[in-house]
mmCIF file of C-alpha atoms and ligand atoms in Angstrom:
data_model
loop_
_atom_site.group_PDB
_atom_site.id
_atom_site.type_symbol
_atom_site.label_atom_id
_atom_site.label_comp_id
_atom_site.label_asym_id
_atom_site.label_seq_id
_atom_site.Cartn_x
_atom_site.Cartn_y
_atom_site.Cartn_z
ATOM 1 C CA MET V 21 131.373 101.256 57.846
ATOM 2 C CA SER V 22 130.558 102.139 61.420
ATOM 3 C CA ASP V 23 131.929 105.604 62.186
ATOM 4 C CA ASP V 24 130.640 106.189 65.695
ATOM 5 C CA GLY V 25 134.186 106.016 66.996
ATOM 6 C CA TYR V 26 133.254 103.151 69.287
ATOM 7 C CA ALA V 27 135.683 100.581 67.895
ATOM 8 C CA TRP V 28 138.468 103.103 67.513
ATOM 9 C CA GLN V 29 138.337 104.407 71.057
ATOM 10 C CA ARG V 30 138.331 100.898 72.379
ATOM 11 C CA ALA V 31 141.156 99.887 70.065
ATOM 12 C CA GLU V 32 143.327 102.689 71.416
ATOM 13 C CA ARG V 33 142.574 101.735 74.981
ATOM 14 C CA GLU V 34 143.084 98.027 74.440
ATOM 15 C CA LEU V 35 146.388 98.467 72.606
ATOM 16 C CA THR V 36 148.115 98.748 75.964
ATOM 17 C CA GLU V 37 146.524 95.462 77.074
ATOM 18 C CA ILE V 38 148.122 93.179 74.473
ATOM 19 C CA ASP V 39 150.087 90.552 76.343
ATOM 20 C CA THR V 40 152.977 89.186 74.302
ATOM 21 C CA SER V 41 154.236 86.958 77.115
ATOM 22 C CA VAL V 42 151.519 84.291 76.738
ATOM 23 C CA PRO V 43 150.306 82.679 73.503
ATOM 24 C CA HIS V 44 146.846 83.695 72.247
ATOM 25 C CA SER V 45 144.401 81.618 70.235
ATOM 26 C CA ALA V 46 143.716 84.270 67.561
ATOM 27 C CA ARG V 47 147.452 84.864 67.017
ATOM 28 C CA ILE V 48 148.410 81.172 66.910
ATOM 29 C CA TRP V 49 145.546 80.541 64.446
ATOM 30 C CA ASN V 50 146.800 83.442 62.339
ATOM 31 C CA TYR V 51 150.315 81.893 62.409
ATOM 32 C CA TRP V 52 148.984 78.495 61.303
ATOM 33 C CA LEU V 53 147.116 80.197 58.458
ATOM 34 C CA GLY V 54 150.342 81.841 57.277
ATOM 35 C CA GLY V 55 149.537 85.322 58.652
ATOM 36 C CA LYS V 56 151.954 87.866 60.103
ATOM 37 C CA ASP V 57 149.910 89.131 63.064
ATOM 38 C CA ASN V 58 151.542 87.041 65.763
ATOM 39 C CA PHE V 59 154.434 87.206 68.225
ATOM 40 C CA PRO V 60 157.378 84.862 68.992
ATOM 41 C CA VAL V 61 155.451 83.374 71.914
ATOM 42 C CA ASP V 62 152.597 82.413 69.534
ATOM 43 C CA GLN V 63 155.012 81.029 66.933
ATOM 44 C CA ALA V 64 156.712 78.882 69.575
ATOM 45 C CA ALA V 65 153.379 77.508 70.834
ATOM 46 C CA GLY V 66 152.166 76.966 67.261
ATOM 47 C CA ASP V 67 155.381 75.185 66.244
ATOM 48 C CA GLN V 68 155.270 72.940 69.293
ATOM 49 C CA TYR V 69 151.691 71.946 68.414
ATOM 50 C CA VAL V 70 152.611 71.195 64.795
ATOM 51 C CA ARG V 71 155.610 69.089 65.818
ATOM 52 C CA THR V 72 153.318 66.830 67.866
ATOM 53 C CA PHE V 73 150.293 66.978 65.541
ATOM 54 C CA PRO V 74 150.955 68.397 62.045
ATOM 55 C CA GLY V 75 147.285 67.834 61.093
ATOM 56 C CA ILE V 76 146.341 71.031 62.951
ATOM 57 C CA LEU V 77 147.434 72.969 59.841
ATOM 58 C CA ASP V 78 144.812 71.103 57.775
ATOM 59 C CA ILE V 79 142.212 71.791 60.454
ATOM 60 C CA ALA V 80 142.902 75.556 60.395
ATOM 61 C CA ARG V 81 142.742 75.604 56.582
ATOM 62 C CA LEU V 82 139.578 73.472 56.399
ATOM 63 C CA THR V 83 137.840 75.662 58.974
ATOM 64 C CA ARG V 84 138.510 78.789 56.884
ATOM 65 C CA GLU V 85 137.394 76.994 53.723
ATOM 66 C CA PHE V 86 134.131 76.015 55.381
ATOM 67 C CA LEU V 87 133.630 79.593 56.604
ATOM 68 C CA LYS V 88 133.767 80.790 53.001
ATOM 69 C CA ARG V 89 131.540 77.995 51.667
ATOM 70 C CA SER V 90 128.938 78.406 54.395
ATOM 71 C CA VAL V 91 128.758 82.206 54.036
ATOM 72 C CA ARG V 92 128.455 81.828 50.254
ATOM 73 C CA TYR V 93 125.633 79.317 50.789
ATOM 74 C CA MET V 94 123.785 81.619 53.199
ATOM 75 C CA ALA V 95 124.153 84.717 51.011
ATOM 76 C CA ALA V 96 123.560 83.113 47.598
ATOM 77 C CA ASP V 97 121.187 80.197 48.260
ATOM 78 C CA ALA V 98 119.417 81.138 51.497
ATOM 79 C CA GLY V 99 119.228 84.858 50.652
ATOM 80 C CA LEU V 100 120.550 86.037 54.031
ATOM 81 C CA ARG V 101 121.772 89.627 54.209
ATOM 82 C CA GLN V 102 122.881 89.772 57.864
ATOM 83 C CA PHE V 103 125.693 87.894 59.610
ATOM 84 C CA LEU V 104 126.939 87.644 63.187
ATOM 85 C CA ASP V 105 130.458 86.158 63.241
ATOM 86 C CA LEU V 106 131.454 85.026 66.741
ATOM 87 C CA GLY V 107 135.123 84.444 67.582
ATOM 88 C CA THR V 108 136.148 86.232 64.399
ATOM 89 C CA GLY V 109 139.901 85.916 64.720
ATOM 90 C CA LEU V 110 142.456 88.166 63.045
ATOM 91 C CA PRO V 111 141.625 89.468 59.574
ATOM 92 C CA THR V 112 142.809 87.287 56.724
ATOM 93 C CA VAL V 113 141.899 87.009 53.062
ATOM 94 C CA ASP V 114 138.191 86.450 52.534
ATOM 95 C CA ASN V 115 136.744 87.592 55.823
ATOM 96 C CA THR V 116 133.016 86.990 56.308
ATOM 97 C CA HIS V 117 131.958 90.445 55.030
ATOM 98 C CA GLU V 118 134.077 90.129 51.885
ATOM 99 C CA VAL V 119 132.604 86.717 51.037
ATOM 100 C CA ALA V 120 129.026 87.866 51.765
ATOM 101 C CA GLN V 121 129.303 91.275 50.086
ATOM 102 C CA ARG V 122 130.764 89.771 46.916
ATOM 103 C CA ILE V 123 127.366 88.104 46.518
ATOM 104 C CA ALA V 124 125.212 90.733 48.228
ATOM 105 C CA PRO V 125 126.889 94.169 48.434
ATOM 106 C CA ASP V 126 124.185 95.323 50.872
ATOM 107 C CA ALA V 127 125.017 92.590 53.423
ATOM 108 C CA LYS V 128 125.555 93.678 57.041
ATOM 109 C CA ILE V 129 128.091 91.927 59.225
ATOM 110 C CA VAL V 130 128.835 92.182 62.942
ATOM 111 C CA TYR V 131 132.092 90.656 64.166
ATOM 112 C CA VAL V 132 132.568 89.642 67.817
ATOM 113 C CA ASP V 133 135.813 88.689 69.551
ATOM 114 C CA ASN V 134 137.351 89.315 72.974
ATOM 115 C CA ASP V 135 141.036 89.360 71.996
ATOM 116 C CA PRO V 136 142.620 92.837 72.259
ATOM 117 C CA LEU V 137 144.786 92.296 69.154
ATOM 118 C CA VAL V 138 141.746 91.355 67.073
ATOM 119 C CA LEU V 139 140.184 94.595 68.289
ATOM 120 C CA THR V 140 143.156 96.672 67.161
ATOM 121 C CA HIS V 141 142.889 95.083 63.703
ATOM 122 C CA ALA V 142 139.174 95.797 63.483
ATOM 123 C CA HIS V 143 139.806 98.478 60.846
ATOM 124 C CA ALA V 144 140.595 95.691 58.356
ATOM 125 C CA LEU V 145 137.197 94.151 59.133
ATOM 126 C CA LEU V 146 135.333 97.442 58.771
ATOM 127 C CA THR V 147 135.989 97.852 55.052
ATOM 128 C CA SER V 148 132.413 97.407 53.994
ATOM 129 C CA THR V 149 130.957 98.074 50.574
ATOM 130 C CA PRO V 150 129.163 101.463 50.486
ATOM 131 C CA GLN V 151 125.787 99.649 50.336
ATOM 132 C CA GLY V 152 126.544 97.341 53.277
ATOM 133 C CA THR V 153 127.765 97.779 56.845
ATOM 134 C CA THR V 154 130.261 96.080 59.134
ATOM 135 C CA ASP V 155 130.804 96.553 62.841
ATOM 136 C CA PHE V 156 133.063 95.042 65.461
ATOM 137 C CA VAL V 157 131.966 94.237 69.001
ATOM 138 C CA ASP V 158 134.504 93.627 71.742
ATOM 139 C CA ALA V 159 132.636 91.036 73.824
ATOM 140 C CA ASP V 160 132.875 87.613 75.384
ATOM 141 C CA LEU V 161 130.816 84.805 73.875
ATOM 142 C CA ARG V 162 129.524 84.111 77.347
ATOM 143 C CA ARG V 163 127.540 87.385 77.233
ATOM 144 C CA PRO V 164 124.790 86.779 74.644
ATOM 145 C CA ASP V 165 122.823 89.676 76.147
ATOM 146 C CA VAL V 166 125.669 92.123 75.462
ATOM 147 C CA ILE V 167 126.252 90.662 71.992
ATOM 148 C CA LEU V 168 122.597 90.873 70.946
ATOM 149 C CA GLU V 169 122.248 94.431 72.216
ATOM 150 C CA ALA V 170 125.406 95.535 70.392
ATOM 151 C CA ALA V 171 124.501 93.607 67.211
ATOM 152 C CA ALA V 172 121.116 95.336 67.121
ATOM 153 C CA ARG V 173 122.900 98.642 66.425
ATOM 154 C CA THR V 174 123.759 97.257 62.975
ATOM 155 C CA LEU V 175 121.469 94.300 62.302
ATOM 156 C CA ASP V 176 117.686 94.161 62.176
ATOM 157 C CA LEU V 177 117.086 91.285 64.566
ATOM 158 C CA ASP V 178 113.512 90.905 63.294
ATOM 159 C CA ARG V 179 115.015 89.572 60.064
ATOM 160 C CA PRO V 180 117.077 86.364 59.632
ATOM 161 C CA VAL V 181 120.742 86.361 60.596
ATOM 162 C CA GLY V 182 123.549 83.893 59.816
ATOM 163 C CA LEU V 183 125.141 83.115 63.195
ATOM 164 C CA THR V 184 128.607 81.567 62.798
ATOM 165 C CA PHE V 185 130.854 79.808 65.315
ATOM 166 C CA MET V 186 134.017 78.766 63.467
ATOM 167 C CA GLY V 187 136.645 77.097 65.626
ATOM 168 C CA VAL V 188 135.638 78.949 68.754
ATOM 169 C CA LEU V 189 133.204 76.882 70.845
ATOM 170 C CA GLY V 190 136.046 74.630 72.076
ATOM 171 C CA HIS V 191 137.247 77.645 74.082
ATOM 172 C CA ILE V 192 134.139 77.266 76.246
ATOM 173 C CA THR V 193 135.015 73.974 77.888
ATOM 174 C CA ASP V 194 131.723 73.339 79.688
ATOM 175 C CA ASP V 195 129.050 71.741 77.444
ATOM 176 C CA ASP V 196 126.123 73.209 79.402
ATOM 177 C CA GLU V 197 127.602 76.688 79.090
ATOM 178 C CA VAL V 198 127.905 76.288 75.305
ATOM 179 C CA ARG V 199 124.317 75.007 74.995
ATOM 180 C CA THR V 200 123.057 77.934 77.091
ATOM 181 C CA LEU V 201 124.894 80.632 75.162
ATOM 182 C CA VAL V 202 124.050 79.191 71.721
ATOM 183 C CA ARG V 203 120.407 78.864 72.747
ATOM 184 C CA ALA V 204 120.272 82.432 74.092
ATOM 185 C CA LEU V 205 121.715 83.820 70.860
ATOM 186 C CA VAL V 206 119.410 81.768 68.631
ATOM 187 C CA ASP V 207 116.417 82.784 70.800
ATOM 188 C CA GLY V 208 117.322 86.425 70.160
ATOM 189 C CA LEU V 209 117.225 85.975 66.371
ATOM 190 C CA ALA V 210 114.334 85.839 63.906
ATOM 191 C CA PRO V 211 112.912 82.649 62.342
ATOM 192 C CA GLY V 212 114.875 81.713 59.235
ATOM 193 C CA SER V 213 118.156 82.528 60.992
ATOM 194 C CA HIS V 214 120.923 79.995 60.374
ATOM 195 C CA LEU V 215 123.186 78.487 63.043
ATOM 196 C CA VAL V 216 126.595 77.485 61.651
ATOM 197 C CA ILE V 217 129.090 75.485 63.706
ATOM 198 C CA CYS V 218 132.499 74.192 62.642
ATOM 199 C CA ASP V 219 134.092 72.422 65.596
ATOM 200 C CA GLY V 220 134.794 68.946 66.979
ATOM 201 C CA TYR V 221 136.408 66.127 65.014
ATOM 202 C CA ASP V 222 135.483 62.945 63.203
ATOM 203 C CA VAL V 223 138.395 61.123 64.853
ATOM 204 C CA VAL V 224 140.957 62.193 67.451
ATOM 205 C CA SER V 225 144.444 60.660 67.467
ATOM 206 C CA PRO V 226 146.639 60.328 70.588
ATOM 207 C CA GLU V 227 149.042 62.874 69.000
ATOM 208 C CA PHE V 228 146.204 65.372 68.640
ATOM 209 C CA VAL V 229 145.218 64.929 72.295
ATOM 210 C CA GLN V 230 148.856 65.284 73.380
ATOM 211 C CA ALA V 231 149.355 68.460 71.319
ATOM 212 C CA GLN V 232 146.169 69.947 72.759
ATOM 213 C CA ASP V 233 147.155 69.038 76.338
ATOM 214 C CA ASP V 234 150.541 70.735 75.847
ATOM 215 C CA TYR V 235 148.808 73.812 74.361
ATOM 216 C CA ASP V 236 146.355 74.018 77.255
ATOM 217 C CA GLU V 237 149.224 73.888 79.747
ATOM 218 C CA GLY V 238 151.146 76.626 77.894
ATOM 219 C CA GLY V 239 149.047 79.509 79.209
ATOM 220 C CA SER V 240 146.600 79.898 76.281
ATOM 221 C CA VAL V 241 142.863 79.722 76.854
ATOM 222 C CA PRO V 242 142.292 75.918 76.663
ATOM 223 C CA TYR V 243 140.454 74.346 73.735
ATOM 224 C CA ARG V 244 138.226 71.300 74.279
ATOM 225 C CA LEU V 245 138.335 68.595 71.598
ATOM 226 C CA ARG V 246 134.761 67.361 71.183
ATOM 227 C CA ASP V 247 133.231 64.433 69.323
ATOM 228 C CA ARG V 248 130.269 64.403 66.949
ATOM 229 C CA ALA V 249 127.609 63.698 69.594
ATOM 230 C CA GLN V 250 128.761 66.645 71.685
ATOM 231 C CA ILE V 251 128.725 69.083 68.753
ATOM 232 C CA LEU V 252 125.352 67.762 67.573
ATOM 233 C CA GLY V 253 123.942 68.620 71.016
ATOM 234 C CA PHE V 254 124.779 72.303 70.480
ATOM 235 C CA PHE V 255 122.226 72.493 67.637
ATOM 236 C CA GLY V 256 119.495 71.684 70.185
ATOM 237 C CA ASP V 257 116.166 70.974 68.493
ATOM 238 C CA LEU V 258 116.990 72.881 65.291
ATOM 239 C CA ASP V 259 116.806 70.936 62.024
ATOM 240 C CA LEU V 260 120.139 70.464 60.288
ATOM 241 C CA LEU V 261 120.290 71.118 56.569
ATOM 242 C CA ASP V 262 121.578 68.283 54.371
ATOM 243 C CA PRO V 263 124.053 66.652 54.638
ATOM 244 C CA GLY V 264 123.865 67.163 58.428
ATOM 245 C CA LEU V 265 126.868 67.428 60.726
ATOM 246 C CA VAL V 266 129.737 65.990 58.674
ATOM 247 C CA PRO V 267 133.518 66.348 58.216
ATOM 248 C CA SER V 268 133.783 69.878 56.797
ATOM 249 C CA PRO V 269 135.077 68.948 53.318
ATOM 250 C CA GLU V 270 131.893 66.848 52.876
ATOM 251 C CA TRP V 271 129.528 69.765 53.551
ATOM 252 C CA ARG V 272 128.348 70.602 50.017
ATOM 253 C CA PRO V 273 131.834 70.557 48.438
ATOM 254 C CA GLU V 274 132.331 72.979 45.535
ATOM 255 C CA THR V 275 135.494 71.379 44.216
ATOM 256 C CA GLU V 276 136.825 67.830 44.071
ATOM 257 C CA GLN V 277 139.263 66.792 46.775
ATOM 258 C CA VAL V 278 142.769 66.889 45.307
ATOM 259 C CA GLY V 279 145.216 64.416 46.881
ATOM 260 C CA PRO V 280 144.556 62.330 49.978
ATOM 261 C CA ALA V 281 141.998 63.670 52.492
ATOM 262 C CA PRO V 282 143.461 64.854 55.797
ATOM 263 C CA GLN V 283 143.298 62.134 58.434
ATOM 264 C CA ILE V 284 141.389 64.322 60.922
ATOM 265 C CA ARG V 285 138.774 66.856 59.804
ATOM 266 C CA PRO V 286 136.687 69.374 61.743
ATOM 267 C CA LEU V 287 132.935 68.741 61.811
ATOM 268 C CA ALA V 288 130.607 71.240 60.170
ATOM 269 C CA GLY V 289 126.870 71.759 60.031
ATOM 270 C CA ILE V 290 124.189 74.381 59.415
ATOM 271 C CA ALA V 291 120.735 74.423 61.004
ATOM 272 C CA VAL V 292 117.780 76.755 60.461
ATOM 273 C CA LYS V 293 115.522 78.323 63.096
ATOM 274 C CA PRO V 294 111.963 77.377 62.139
ATOM 275 C CA ALA V 295 109.076 79.828 61.792
HETATM 276 C C1 SAM L 24 140.769 79.452 66.628
HETATM 277 S S1 SAM L 24 140.349 81.133 66.393
HETATM 278 C C2 SAM L 24 139.163 81.017 65.062
HETATM 279 C C3 SAM L 24 139.075 82.281 64.249
HETATM 280 C C4 SAM L 24 138.060 82.302 63.093
HETATM 281 N N1 SAM L 24 136.702 82.057 63.551
HETATM 282 C C5 SAM L 24 138.432 81.336 61.993
HETATM 283 O O1 SAM L 24 137.733 80.342 61.825
HETATM 284 O O2 SAM L 24 139.420 81.563 61.318
HETATM 285 C C6 SAM L 24 139.289 81.401 67.824
HETATM 286 C C7 SAM L 24 138.877 82.869 68.034
HETATM 287 O O3 SAM L 24 137.893 82.927 69.086
HETATM 288 C C8 SAM L 24 138.188 84.017 69.943
HETATM 289 N N2 SAM L 24 137.652 83.704 71.270
HETATM 290 C C9 SAM L 24 138.064 82.732 72.122
HETATM 291 N N3 SAM L 24 137.329 82.729 73.243
HETATM 292 C C10 SAM L 24 136.418 83.734 73.103
HETATM 293 C C11 SAM L 24 135.379 84.225 73.932
HETATM 294 N N4 SAM L 24 135.141 83.692 75.134
HETATM 295 N N5 SAM L 24 134.638 85.261 73.488
HETATM 296 C C12 SAM L 24 134.888 85.814 72.262
HETATM 297 N N6 SAM L 24 135.857 85.383 71.426
HETATM 298 C C13 SAM L 24 136.620 84.354 71.848
HETATM 299 C C14 SAM L 24 139.709 84.108 69.931
HETATM 300 O O4 SAM L 24 140.161 85.392 70.334
HETATM 301 C C15 SAM L 24 140.017 83.786 68.476
HETATM 302 O O5 SAM L 24 140.000 84.940 67.689
#
């Protein structure tokens, strides 16, 4: 656990900055996942979304399931011991460090988010095993330079890192900006690093578009619904591992699908930075 006081001082300062008058992505996501770290304004926005497009609850659940499966893959099969989790969200069961450290107790994890409430809950993310380390960085995704410098306090950037973007890239609505920031982060990491993206959709229904339009107009940071070609572009020239960029339940499933598959699934893929 990081004990330099950095996260705690910031948490105290940022506590006064939590705005409960507008809905926030991290808090609405937490509400959809059944968490308690949200306010009436987030519940109202989340309920309105679900009324128009109930499938968002499947999307939130599938995104978390893929987070766990992908981190397990990277720790167990790829042998990675370092993770950089961007757009972490509020703590829930099975956060990245818990999944990774169950397999590799010495794993090091750096979490990055720019939401003040996520920052105040950082203590729940800093519960590392004694052999491992976790840290939390209060930063915007659009500042890869700041993120890499802060991550280097905990991670050895000359060794491979698992870089994860789970349900966050849609918050950066400009495609060029996403390509630039993903590229800058990957460039700052060692060969053998893995780029993990879960975002975009195999199909988009009119109800989904309507729910997202209403959400975007409700004062939250907008989220862009992207198709497969757009998400594929964010991997640049990196080689995707099998089975490629696919609906998340189809990325190396560990259990059989029970019941009918959700109509709309997030897309998921993992690529590796070559030597
Ligand atoms: C939909 S939640 C996903 C949370 C988590 N990754 C998961 O899959 O459960 C999106 C998260 O990204 C964070 N976020 C949004 N825009 C961001 C930005 N520009 N920089 C850093 N974090 C951001 C939000 O605060 C929120 O916690």
